[in-house]
Every structure is written in C-alpha cells, then in structure tokens.
Short mmCIF file of C-alpha atoms in Angstrom, two decimals:
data_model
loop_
_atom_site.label_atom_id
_atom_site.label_comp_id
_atom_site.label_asym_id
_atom_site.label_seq_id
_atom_site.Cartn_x
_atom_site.Cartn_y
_atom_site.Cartn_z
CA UNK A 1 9.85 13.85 8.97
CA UNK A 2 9.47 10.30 7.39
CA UNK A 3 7.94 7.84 9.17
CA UNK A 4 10.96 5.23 10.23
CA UNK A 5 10.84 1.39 11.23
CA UNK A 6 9.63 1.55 15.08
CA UNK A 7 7.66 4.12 14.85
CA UNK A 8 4.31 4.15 15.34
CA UNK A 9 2.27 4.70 11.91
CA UNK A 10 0.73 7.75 11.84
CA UNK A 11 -3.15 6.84 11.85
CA UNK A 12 -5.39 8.36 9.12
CA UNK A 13 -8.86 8.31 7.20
CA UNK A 14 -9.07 7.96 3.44
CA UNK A 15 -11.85 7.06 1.36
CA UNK A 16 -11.62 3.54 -0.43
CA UNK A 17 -12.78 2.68 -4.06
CA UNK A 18 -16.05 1.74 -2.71
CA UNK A 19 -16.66 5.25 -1.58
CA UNK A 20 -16.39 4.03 2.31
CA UNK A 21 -14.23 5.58 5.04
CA UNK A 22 -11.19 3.39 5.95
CA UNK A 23 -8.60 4.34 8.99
CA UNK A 24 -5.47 2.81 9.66
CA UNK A 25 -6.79 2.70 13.13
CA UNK A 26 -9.26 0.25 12.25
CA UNK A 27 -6.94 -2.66 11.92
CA UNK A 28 -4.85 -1.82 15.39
CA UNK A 29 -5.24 -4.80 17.01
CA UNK A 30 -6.80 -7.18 15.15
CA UNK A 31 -4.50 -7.23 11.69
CA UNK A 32 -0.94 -6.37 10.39
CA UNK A 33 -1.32 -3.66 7.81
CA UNK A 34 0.73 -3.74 4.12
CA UNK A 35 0.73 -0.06 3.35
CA UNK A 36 2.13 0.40 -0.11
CA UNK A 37 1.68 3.70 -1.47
CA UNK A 38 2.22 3.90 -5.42
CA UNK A 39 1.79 6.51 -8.19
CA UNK A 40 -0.75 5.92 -10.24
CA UNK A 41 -3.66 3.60 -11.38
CA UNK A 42 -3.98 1.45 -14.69
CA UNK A 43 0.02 2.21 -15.55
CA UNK A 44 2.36 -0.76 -16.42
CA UNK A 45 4.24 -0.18 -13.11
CA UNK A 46 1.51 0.22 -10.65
CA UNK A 47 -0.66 -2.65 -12.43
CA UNK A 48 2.29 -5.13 -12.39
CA UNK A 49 3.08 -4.06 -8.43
CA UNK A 50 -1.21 -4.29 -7.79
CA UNK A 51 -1.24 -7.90 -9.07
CA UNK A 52 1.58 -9.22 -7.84
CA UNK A 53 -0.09 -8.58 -4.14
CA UNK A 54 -3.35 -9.84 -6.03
CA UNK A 55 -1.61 -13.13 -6.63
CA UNK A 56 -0.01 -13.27 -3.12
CA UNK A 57 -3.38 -11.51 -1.48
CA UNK A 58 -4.30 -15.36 -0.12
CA UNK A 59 -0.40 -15.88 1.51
CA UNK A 60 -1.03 -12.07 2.94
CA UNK A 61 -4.01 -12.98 4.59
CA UNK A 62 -2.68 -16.45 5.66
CA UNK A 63 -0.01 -14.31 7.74
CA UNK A 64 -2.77 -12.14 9.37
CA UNK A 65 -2.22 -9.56 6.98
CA UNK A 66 -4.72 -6.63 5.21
CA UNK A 67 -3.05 -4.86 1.92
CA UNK A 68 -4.09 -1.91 1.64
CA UNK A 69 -3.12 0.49 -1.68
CA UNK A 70 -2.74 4.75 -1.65
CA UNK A 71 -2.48 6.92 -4.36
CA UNK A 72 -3.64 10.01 -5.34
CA UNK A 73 -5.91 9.00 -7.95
CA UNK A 74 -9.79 9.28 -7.47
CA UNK A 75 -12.26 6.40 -5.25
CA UNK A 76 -13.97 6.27 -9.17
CA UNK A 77 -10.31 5.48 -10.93
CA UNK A 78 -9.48 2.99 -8.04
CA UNK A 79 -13.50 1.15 -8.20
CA UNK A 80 -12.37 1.09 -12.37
CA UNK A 81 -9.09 -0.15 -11.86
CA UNK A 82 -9.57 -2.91 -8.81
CA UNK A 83 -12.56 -4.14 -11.10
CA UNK A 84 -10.14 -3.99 -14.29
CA UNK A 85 -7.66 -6.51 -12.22
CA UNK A 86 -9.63 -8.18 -9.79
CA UNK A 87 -7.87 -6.97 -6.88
CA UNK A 88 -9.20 -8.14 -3.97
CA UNK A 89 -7.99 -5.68 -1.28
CA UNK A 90 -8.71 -2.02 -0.67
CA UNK A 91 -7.22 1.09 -2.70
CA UNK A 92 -7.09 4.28 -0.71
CA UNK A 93 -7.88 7.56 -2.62
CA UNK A 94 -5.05 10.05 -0.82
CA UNK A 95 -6.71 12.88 -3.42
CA UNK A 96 -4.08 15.76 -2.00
CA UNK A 97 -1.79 13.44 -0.52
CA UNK A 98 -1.75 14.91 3.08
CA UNK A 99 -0.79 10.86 3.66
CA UNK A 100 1.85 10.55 1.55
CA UNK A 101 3.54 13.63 3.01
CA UNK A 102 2.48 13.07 6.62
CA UNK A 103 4.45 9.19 6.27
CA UNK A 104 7.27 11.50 3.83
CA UNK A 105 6.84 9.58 0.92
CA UNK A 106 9.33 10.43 -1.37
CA UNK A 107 9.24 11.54 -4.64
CA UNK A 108 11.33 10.12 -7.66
CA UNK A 109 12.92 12.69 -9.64
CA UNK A 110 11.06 15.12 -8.22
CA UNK A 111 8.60 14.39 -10.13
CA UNK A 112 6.68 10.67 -9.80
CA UNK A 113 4.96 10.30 -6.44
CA UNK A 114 7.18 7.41 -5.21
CA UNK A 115 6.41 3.81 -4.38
CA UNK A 116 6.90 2.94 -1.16
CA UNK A 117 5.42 -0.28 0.91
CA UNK A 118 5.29 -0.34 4.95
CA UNK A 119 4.82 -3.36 6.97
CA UNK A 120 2.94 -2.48 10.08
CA UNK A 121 2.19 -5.17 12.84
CA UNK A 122 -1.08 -5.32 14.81
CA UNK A 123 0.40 -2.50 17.71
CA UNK A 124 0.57 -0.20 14.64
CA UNK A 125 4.20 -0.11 14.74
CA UNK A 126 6.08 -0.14 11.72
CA UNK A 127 8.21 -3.29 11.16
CA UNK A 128 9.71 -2.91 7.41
CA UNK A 129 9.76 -0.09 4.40
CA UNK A 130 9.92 -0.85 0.87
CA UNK A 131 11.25 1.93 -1.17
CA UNK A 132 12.06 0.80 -4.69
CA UNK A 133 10.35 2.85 -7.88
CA UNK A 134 11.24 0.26 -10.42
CA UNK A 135 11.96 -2.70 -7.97
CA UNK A 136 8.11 -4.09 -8.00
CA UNK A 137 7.74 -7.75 -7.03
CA UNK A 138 10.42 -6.51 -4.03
CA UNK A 139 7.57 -4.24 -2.66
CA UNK A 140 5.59 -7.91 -2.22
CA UNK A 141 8.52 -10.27 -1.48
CA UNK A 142 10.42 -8.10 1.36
CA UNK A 143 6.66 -7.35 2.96
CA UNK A 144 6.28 -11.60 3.11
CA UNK A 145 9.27 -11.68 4.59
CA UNK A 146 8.49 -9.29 7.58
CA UNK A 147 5.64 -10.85 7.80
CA UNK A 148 6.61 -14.72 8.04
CA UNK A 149 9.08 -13.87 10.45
CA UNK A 150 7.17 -12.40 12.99
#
C-alpha cells in the first residue's frame, strides 16, 4: 500500500551519514519534514536533485522545514557525497529499503529505485508527493509550494 496525501507518514529509524540514528518521529511536532527518497548518490540525477534543495535548504528552513534524503546507498557513500556537495541537511541510509517499500516507493522501469519527494507537516501527516524520475527541480519547487501555502 503506498502511502497517500492525508495519511499519516509511517514513522521509521534510519541511520544518517554521520552514523547517528534519525526517526521521522523526531520532528512530529516541532518541524515539517521534506522526505525525498532518490536512487543513488554522486549520479548526475541525484546530485542535480541534492543541490537544488542545497541551494533552497535556507527558504526550506525559513518555512519551518527539515529535508531530509533516503536511498539505499551506505551512511559512508552519503558522509562522501554530502561532503562532495556541501549539503547541509541529512541523508538517510535505507540499506534494504524496508522504507522505501513500507511508503511504496515505486520503481522506474522496474528497475531504478524511483524518486519520489513527500511533504509532511508538523502532525506527521502527509500534505504533497512528488513523483517525477527525470522531473528534478519539480521535486524542490512543488515541495515550496506546499510548504508556503500552509
């Protein structure tokens, strides 16, 4: 079952590229959540989608906002990669991607882990999904616009 606008996001613990715990639980509360899940670190894709919410991180966090990254890849390949780009905000390491299936995630082709972004407001409800392989600065500007409107 995918995880629809309205519902309430499915809470979870991952490790983050700075080897500590992070649960989506933790923000309930006190921050709206950007959840974008994406396939892989350090390719063109992923890299262009990571710094476009690098170089909107300050407009995020202006609107009360934490951005928060998933893939599959190791906390070692997201420290490398965050350092590589400067990206301020935390990558999740979802190694067997229990996440991605437990939000239903889909996959492109069948084959590429897919790249989907959630917008979820303080209640941990989900307000907006994102689901566009190829459509990256979309992933950033439809997640602003959730966000300004609320």
């Amino acid at each position: 079952m995918a995880v629809k606008v309205g519902d309430t996001a499915p809470d979870f613990t991952l490790v983050s590229q700075s080897g500590a715990t992070v649960s989506l639980g933790d923000f309930r509360g006190k921050k709206s959540v950007v959840l974008y899940f994406y396939p892989k670190d350090d390719t063109p894709g992923c890299t262009k989608e990571s710094c476009e919410f690098r170089d909107r991180y300050d407009v995020f966090t202006t609107a009360g906002a934490e951005v928060i990254g998933v893939s599959a890849d190791s906390p070692e390949s997201h420290q490398k990669f965050a350092a590589k780009y400067q990206l301020p905000f935390t990558l999740l390491s979802d190694t067997g991607n229990q996440v991605r299936k437990l939000y239903g995630v889909p996959s492109t082709l069948g084959l590429l882990p897919g790249r989907v972004t959630y917008v979820i407001d303080t209640e941990g409800v989900v307000q907006h999904i994102f689901n566009s392989q190829f459509n990256f600065k979309g992933h950033i500007e439809e997640s602003l616009k959730t966000l300004q409107a609320a």
